[in-house]
């Protein structure tokens, strides 16, 4: 399934003279989008996406929630789906907490057009790429503009929010329902049960046979083991001379544990990152998976054609917290415990505790809006410290910020100041970080969907289901943060998992593989950067970026991440210029 989306627009009613009437949307579904429509009186509820059939009691609760305007209650079904509810003149459309099921909209006068595909909406309204926003995302990351897309005039409903339309009124409503009040011991049981249910009902719906990524990491391995409890799993992974041998060892061990062969896609130079195919599908927005399509085509081949394919996307965010947990502890007055954890973590890794502690306390006294304003001033003045501070920060201008022209820096600074004015990020760093990180993972999974049709698989991401996310985030971030252990929530919530897996404290890296890909495709990547619209429009100076590209395996190794983002964005912009809207729509 390469396309999965629904859209709505004001519809022309008899007697309206052919003009759109707000609040009575026309609903369309893209090919491959499963949906069910429920009606009761004048109320209508549409559920679309990946979900088990709702029970009669669940349907009654949906109508009650829609009738009373309890919008968050519409998002309590299991699975991963969009919800559309109409009652009276009100229309409410919502995705999930992560943003994997996103909603986008375009305001045209007093009318609002929405879609779950940003590109479908942009094509319909002739909206081109927003190059200043593309440059800002490169320099500071996309997480600071959750209400924006990379298209001019196309807005995004952030993950965990829904869009309420009532006459000329348009409102973005928070439905996340995240309350981090539990200890690890209190929340582990509900989380484990939510994750187990999320995997098992999908296996039942798929006829108890599915594909699964088995990379050797904790996230994908745990899902494969849970799936094998319910049926047949076809385990696949990728390997080449540049990937982790340790990961492959654990992948074989997991496959042996569940009693299936491990299908390994053995890649070579043809599968290195950045080897794009001319026939590669264009994504709605820049997607990381677009860098490795040849790799996916190879290793997913044994799983192609199966009803669904399990991935571990979202596990890093859901199962663990990060150093933002220490900042949140300081903000809540628990400085002593925070300093103890920082010191233990630093000494275990031969780092200087004092420097890390200073970064933690500095972040604790900042806040999102202030950090964005400071970053804007630093950009304009050319004061860019590209080296990361060692712990999570509210806003970090990366190496790509030094590649911007003076015009580019001014444009990005302006966007940062607007983001500071619009910021609704939680004041606590640990809560802000988990929200931002979850939305980044959800967006990446969402933007990968157009590529999956050519891979022949239908990926599902149980870690991104609302009930799974909410169960994990009900546990305080400091409780989920592993200091001496890695992802402690997994072992406590699923004690039946083998201890040799849950006690693993290492994680493979793809750095060597991406460096090798950049070296192998250096000439093509250099040409892509030179021809980028970011360069032709005067926002980016290509020379320092090309210098970093040439030295990525040596003096400029720290620029690897920024280079990945630059070539990914440049390739997307080039593809966008040659792709027309070929989507077929059918009325619901």
Coordinates of C-alpha atoms in Angstrom, one line a residue, residues 137-487:
X137 CA 14.6 22.9 9.4
X138 CA 18.2 22.2 8.3
X139 CA 19.8 24.7 10.7
X140 CA 17.7 24.2 13.8
X141 CA 15.6 21.1 13.3
X142 CA 11.9 20.8 12.3
X143 CA 10.6 20.3 15.8
X144 CA 10.3 24.1 16.5
X145 CA 7.6 24.6 13.8
X146 CA 5.0 21.9 14.6
X147 CA 2.2 23.9 13.0
X148 CA 4.0 24.4 9.7
X149 CA 4.9 22.2 6.7
X150 CA 7.6 22.7 4.0
X151 CA 4.9 24.0 1.7
X152 CA 3.8 27.7 1.5
X153 CA 0.4 28.2 2.9
X154 CA -0.1 24.6 4.1
X155 CA -0.4 24.3 7.9
X156 CA 0.0 21.2 10.0
X157 CA -2.1 20.0 13.0
X158 CA 0.6 18.9 15.5
X159 CA 0.7 15.4 16.7
X160 CA -1.6 15.0 19.7
X161 CA -4.0 17.7 18.4
X162 CA -7.1 17.8 16.3
X163 CA -8.7 20.3 14.0
X164 CA -12.2 21.6 14.9
X165 CA -14.2 23.4 12.3
X166 CA -17.5 25.0 13.2
X167 CA -18.9 27.5 10.8
X168 CA -16.1 30.1 10.2
X169 CA -14.4 29.0 13.4
X170 CA -11.2 27.0 13.2
X171 CA -9.4 25.7 16.3
X172 CA -6.5 23.4 17.0
X173 CA -7.5 21.2 20.0
X174 CA -5.1 19.4 22.3
X175 CA -6.2 15.7 22.7
X176 CA -2.9 14.2 23.8
X177 CA -4.0 13.3 27.4
X178 CA -0.4 12.8 28.6
X179 CA -0.2 12.7 32.4
X180 CA 3.3 11.6 33.7
X181 CA 2.5 10.7 37.3
X182 CA 3.4 7.0 37.6
X183 CA 6.6 5.3 38.8
X184 CA 8.2 2.6 36.7
X185 CA 6.7 -0.1 38.9
X186 CA 3.2 1.4 38.6
X187 CA 3.2 1.9 34.9
X188 CA 5.2 -1.1 33.6
X189 CA 2.2 -3.5 33.7
X190 CA -0.3 -1.4 31.8
X191 CA 2.4 -0.5 29.2
X192 CA 3.4 -4.1 28.7
X193 CA -0.3 -5.1 28.2
X194 CA -0.9 -2.2 25.8
X195 CA 2.1 -3.2 23.6
X196 CA 1.2 -6.9 23.7
X197 CA -2.4 -6.1 22.6
X198 CA -1.1 -3.8 19.9
X199 CA 0.9 -6.7 18.3
X200 CA -1.5 -9.5 18.9
X201 CA -4.6 -8.0 17.4
X202 CA -2.6 -7.1 14.3
X203 CA -1.4 -10.7 14.0
X204 CA -5.0 -11.9 14.3
X205 CA -6.1 -9.5 11.6
X206 CA -3.3 -10.5 9.3
X207 CA -4.2 -14.2 9.5
X208 CA -1.4 -14.8 12.0
X209 CA 1.4 -14.3 9.5
X210 CA 3.5 -11.2 9.1
X211 CA 6.9 -9.9 8.3
X212 CA 9.1 -8.2 11.0
X213 CA 12.3 -6.2 11.1
X214 CA 14.7 -8.1 13.3
X215 CA 17.8 -5.8 13.5
X216 CA 19.1 -7.2 16.8
X217 CA 18.0 -4.0 18.7
X218 CA 15.6 -4.1 21.6
X219 CA 12.7 -2.4 19.9
X220 CA 12.2 -4.5 16.8
X221 CA 13.3 -7.7 18.5
X222 CA 10.7 -7.4 21.2
X223 CA 7.9 -6.9 18.7
X224 CA 9.0 -9.9 16.7
X225 CA 9.0 -12.1 19.8
X226 CA 5.5 -10.8 20.7
X227 CA 4.3 -11.5 17.2
X228 CA 5.7 -15.0 17.3
X229 CA 3.5 -15.7 20.3
X230 CA 0.5 -15.3 18.0
X231 CA 1.6 -16.7 14.7
X232 CA 4.3 -17.0 12.0
X233 CA 6.9 -14.3 11.6
X234 CA 9.2 -13.8 8.7
X235 CA 12.3 -12.2 10.2
X236 CA 14.4 -9.9 7.9
X237 CA 17.4 -7.7 8.4
X238 CA 20.1 -5.9 6.5
X239 CA 23.9 -6.3 6.6
X240 CA 26.9 -5.0 4.7
X241 CA 30.6 -4.6 5.5
X242 CA 29.8 -1.2 7.2
X243 CA 27.0 -2.3 9.6
X244 CA 27.3 -3.6 13.1
X245 CA 28.4 -7.3 13.5
X246 CA 27.1 -7.2 17.0
X247 CA 23.6 -6.2 15.8
X248 CA 23.7 -9.1 13.3
X249 CA 24.7 -11.5 16.1
X250 CA 21.8 -10.5 18.2
X251 CA 19.4 -10.6 15.2
X252 CA 20.4 -14.3 14.6
X253 CA 19.9 -15.0 18.3
X254 CA 16.4 -13.5 18.3
X255 CA 15.4 -15.5 15.2
X256 CA 16.7 -18.6 16.9
X257 CA 14.7 -17.8 20.0
X258 CA 11.4 -17.6 18.1
X259 CA 12.3 -20.6 15.9
X260 CA 12.5 -19.0 12.5
X261 CA 15.3 -18.5 10.0
X262 CA 16.7 -15.0 9.7
X263 CA 16.6 -13.6 6.1
X264 CA 19.6 -11.4 5.7
X265 CA 19.9 -8.9 2.9
X266 CA 23.6 -8.9 2.2
X267 CA 24.3 -5.5 0.6
X268 CA 27.3 -4.1 -1.3
X269 CA 28.1 -0.8 -3.0
X270 CA 24.8 -0.9 -4.9
X271 CA 22.9 -0.6 -1.6
X272 CA 25.0 2.1 0.0
X273 CA 23.0 5.2 1.1
X274 CA 22.4 8.1 -1.4
X275 CA 22.1 5.8 -4.4
X276 CA 18.7 7.1 -5.5
X277 CA 16.7 5.4 -8.2
X278 CA 15.1 7.7 -10.9
X279 CA 11.8 5.8 -10.4
X280 CA 11.8 6.4 -6.7
X281 CA 8.5 7.6 -5.4
X282 CA 8.3 11.2 -4.2
X283 CA 7.5 11.7 -0.6
X284 CA 5.2 14.3 0.9
X285 CA 8.0 16.0 2.7
X286 CA 11.8 15.1 3.0
X287 CA 12.1 11.6 4.5
X288 CA 15.2 9.8 5.9
X289 CA 14.2 6.5 4.3
X290 CA 14.6 8.1 0.9
X291 CA 18.4 7.9 1.5
X292 CA 18.3 4.1 1.7
X293 CA 15.7 2.8 -0.7
X294 CA 18.0 0.3 -2.4
X295 CA 18.8 -1.2 1.0
X296 CA 15.1 -1.5 1.9
X297 CA 14.3 -3.1 -1.5
X298 CA 16.9 -5.7 -0.9
X299 CA 16.3 -6.8 2.7
X300 CA 12.5 -6.5 2.6
X301 CA 12.2 -8.8 -0.5
X302 CA 11.5 -12.0 1.6
X303 CA 8.7 -10.2 3.4
X304 CA 7.1 -8.6 0.4
X305 CA 3.4 -9.4 -0.2
X306 CA 2.6 -10.3 3.4
X307 CA -0.4 -8.6 5.0
X308 CA 1.7 -6.4 7.3
X309 CA 5.3 -5.8 8.5
X310 CA 6.3 -4.9 12.0
X311 CA 8.9 -2.2 12.6
X312 CA 10.4 -0.8 15.8
X313 CA 9.8 2.8 14.9
X314 CA 9.2 4.9 18.0
X315 CA 10.7 2.5 20.4
X316 CA 13.7 4.8 21.3
X317 CA 11.3 7.6 22.3
X318 CA 8.6 5.5 24.1
X319 CA 10.9 3.0 26.0
X320 CA 13.4 5.5 27.2
X321 CA 13.9 9.1 28.1
X322 CA 17.2 11.0 27.5
X323 CA 19.3 13.6 29.3
X324 CA 16.3 16.0 29.3
X325 CA 15.1 13.9 32.3
X326 CA 18.0 15.4 34.3
X327 CA 17.0 18.9 33.3
X328 CA 13.4 18.2 34.3
X329 CA 14.6 16.9 37.7
X330 CA 16.4 20.1 38.3
X331 CA 13.4 22.2 37.2
X332 CA 11.3 20.2 39.8
X333 CA 13.8 20.9 42.6
X334 CA 15.4 17.5 42.7
X335 CA 18.9 18.8 42.1
X336 CA 20.7 16.3 44.3
X337 CA 19.3 13.2 42.5
X338 CA 19.9 14.8 39.1
X339 CA 23.6 15.6 39.9
X340 CA 24.1 12.1 41.2
X341 CA 22.8 10.6 37.9
X342 CA 24.8 13.0 35.8
X343 CA 28.0 12.2 37.7
X344 CA 27.4 8.4 37.5
X345 CA 26.6 8.6 33.8
X346 CA 29.7 10.8 33.0
X347 CA 32.2 8.7 35.0
X348 CA 30.9 5.5 33.4
X349 CA 31.8 7.0 30.0
X350 CA 35.0 8.7 31.0
X351 CA 33.4 12.2 30.6
X352 CA 33.8 15.3 32.7
X353 CA 30.8 15.5 35.1
X354 CA 31.3 19.2 35.7
X355 CA 30.8 20.3 32.1
X356 CA 27.7 18.1 31.7
X357 CA 26.3 19.4 35.0
X358 CA 26.8 23.0 33.9
X359 CA 25.0 22.3 30.6
X360 CA 22.1 20.7 32.5
X361 CA 21.6 23.6 34.9
X362 CA 21.9 26.1 32.1
X363 CA 19.1 24.3 30.1
X364 CA 17.0 24.1 33.3
X365 CA 17.0 27.9 33.5
X366 CA 16.2 28.6 29.9
X367 CA 13.0 27.5 28.3
X368 CA 11.9 27.0 24.7
X369 CA 11.0 30.6 23.7
X370 CA 14.1 32.1 25.2
X371 CA 16.3 29.5 23.5
X372 CA 14.7 30.2 20.2
X373 CA 15.2 34.0 20.6
X374 CA 18.9 33.4 21.7
X375 CA 19.5 31.2 18.7
X376 CA 18.0 33.8 16.3
X377 CA 20.4 36.4 17.7
X378 CA 23.4 34.1 17.5
X379 CA 22.6 33.3 13.8
X380 CA 22.3 36.9 12.8
X381 CA 25.6 37.7 14.6
X382 CA 27.4 34.7 13.2
X383 CA 28.0 33.3 16.7
X384 CA 27.3 29.6 15.9
X385 CA 28.7 26.9 18.2
X386 CA 28.1 23.9 16.0
X387 CA 29.5 21.4 18.6
X388 CA 26.7 19.9 20.6
X389 CA 26.7 20.6 24.3
X390 CA 26.7 16.9 25.4
X391 CA 23.2 16.9 26.8
X392 CA 19.8 17.8 25.4
X393 CA 19.2 21.4 24.6
X394 CA 16.1 23.4 23.8
X395 CA 17.5 24.6 20.4
X396 CA 20.8 23.8 18.8
X397 CA 22.0 25.4 15.6
X398 CA 23.9 22.7 13.8
X399 CA 26.8 22.9 11.4
X400 CA 24.5 23.6 8.5
X401 CA 23.8 27.0 10.2
X402 CA 27.4 28.0 9.2
X403 CA 26.6 27.2 5.6
X404 CA 23.8 29.7 5.3
X405 CA 24.4 33.0 3.6
X406 CA 23.7 36.3 5.4
X407 CA 20.3 36.3 3.7
X408 CA 19.7 32.7 4.8
X409 CA 20.7 33.5 8.4
X410 CA 18.3 36.5 8.5
X411 CA 15.4 34.5 7.1
X412 CA 15.9 31.6 9.5
X413 CA 16.4 34.0 12.4
X414 CA 13.0 35.6 11.6
X415 CA 11.4 32.2 11.6
X416 CA 13.0 31.3 14.9
X417 CA 11.5 34.5 16.4
X418 CA 8.1 33.7 15.1
X419 CA 8.4 30.2 16.6
X420 CA 9.3 31.7 19.9
X421 CA 6.1 33.8 19.9
X422 CA 4.0 30.8 18.9
X423 CA 5.7 28.2 21.2
X424 CA 3.4 26.1 23.3
X425 CA 6.0 23.6 24.3
X426 CA 5.8 22.3 27.9
X427 CA 7.9 24.4 30.3
X428 CA 9.5 21.2 31.7
X429 CA 12.4 20.1 29.5
X430 CA 11.7 16.3 29.9
X431 CA 8.1 16.7 28.8
X432 CA 9.0 19.1 25.9
X433 CA 11.7 16.6 24.7
X434 CA 9.5 13.6 24.6
X435 CA 6.8 15.5 22.8
X436 CA 9.3 16.9 20.2
X437 CA 11.0 13.5 19.7
X438 CA 7.8 11.6 19.4
X439 CA 6.6 14.0 16.7
X440 CA 9.9 13.8 14.8
X441 CA 9.6 9.9 14.8
X442 CA 6.0 10.1 13.8
X443 CA 6.7 12.5 10.9
X444 CA 9.5 10.4 9.6
X445 CA 7.4 7.2 9.6
X446 CA 4.5 9.2 7.9
X447 CA 6.8 10.6 5.2
X448 CA 8.2 7.2 4.4
X449 CA 4.7 5.8 3.5
X450 CA 4.9 6.7 -0.3
X451 CA 8.1 4.6 -0.6
X452 CA 6.7 1.4 0.9
X453 CA 4.6 0.4 -2.1
X454 CA 7.7 -0.3 -4.2
X455 CA 9.2 -2.3 -1.3
X456 CA 6.1 -4.5 -1.3
X457 CA 5.4 -4.2 2.4
X458 CA 2.8 -2.5 4.6
X459 CA 4.7 -1.3 7.7
X460 CA 3.0 -1.0 11.1
X461 CA 4.5 0.7 14.1
X462 CA 2.9 -0.5 17.4
X463 CA 5.1 1.8 19.5
X464 CA 3.3 4.8 17.9
X465 CA -0.2 3.6 18.8
X466 CA -2.0 6.1 21.1
X467 CA -2.6 3.6 23.9
X468 CA 1.0 2.4 23.8
X469 CA 2.4 6.0 23.8
X470 CA 0.0 7.1 26.6
X471 CA 0.9 4.1 28.7
X472 CA 4.6 4.8 28.4
X473 CA 4.3 8.6 28.9
X474 CA 2.2 8.0 32.0
X475 CA 5.5 7.0 33.6
X476 CA 7.6 9.9 34.7
X477 CA 10.5 10.5 32.2
X478 CA 13.1 10.2 35.0
X479 CA 11.8 6.7 35.8
X480 CA 12.1 5.6 32.2
X481 CA 15.6 7.0 31.7
X482 CA 18.2 4.3 31.7
X483 CA 21.5 5.3 33.5
X484 CA 23.0 2.0 34.3
X485 CA 20.6 0.0 32.2
X486 CA 19.3 0.5 28.7
X487 CA 15.5 1.0 28.2

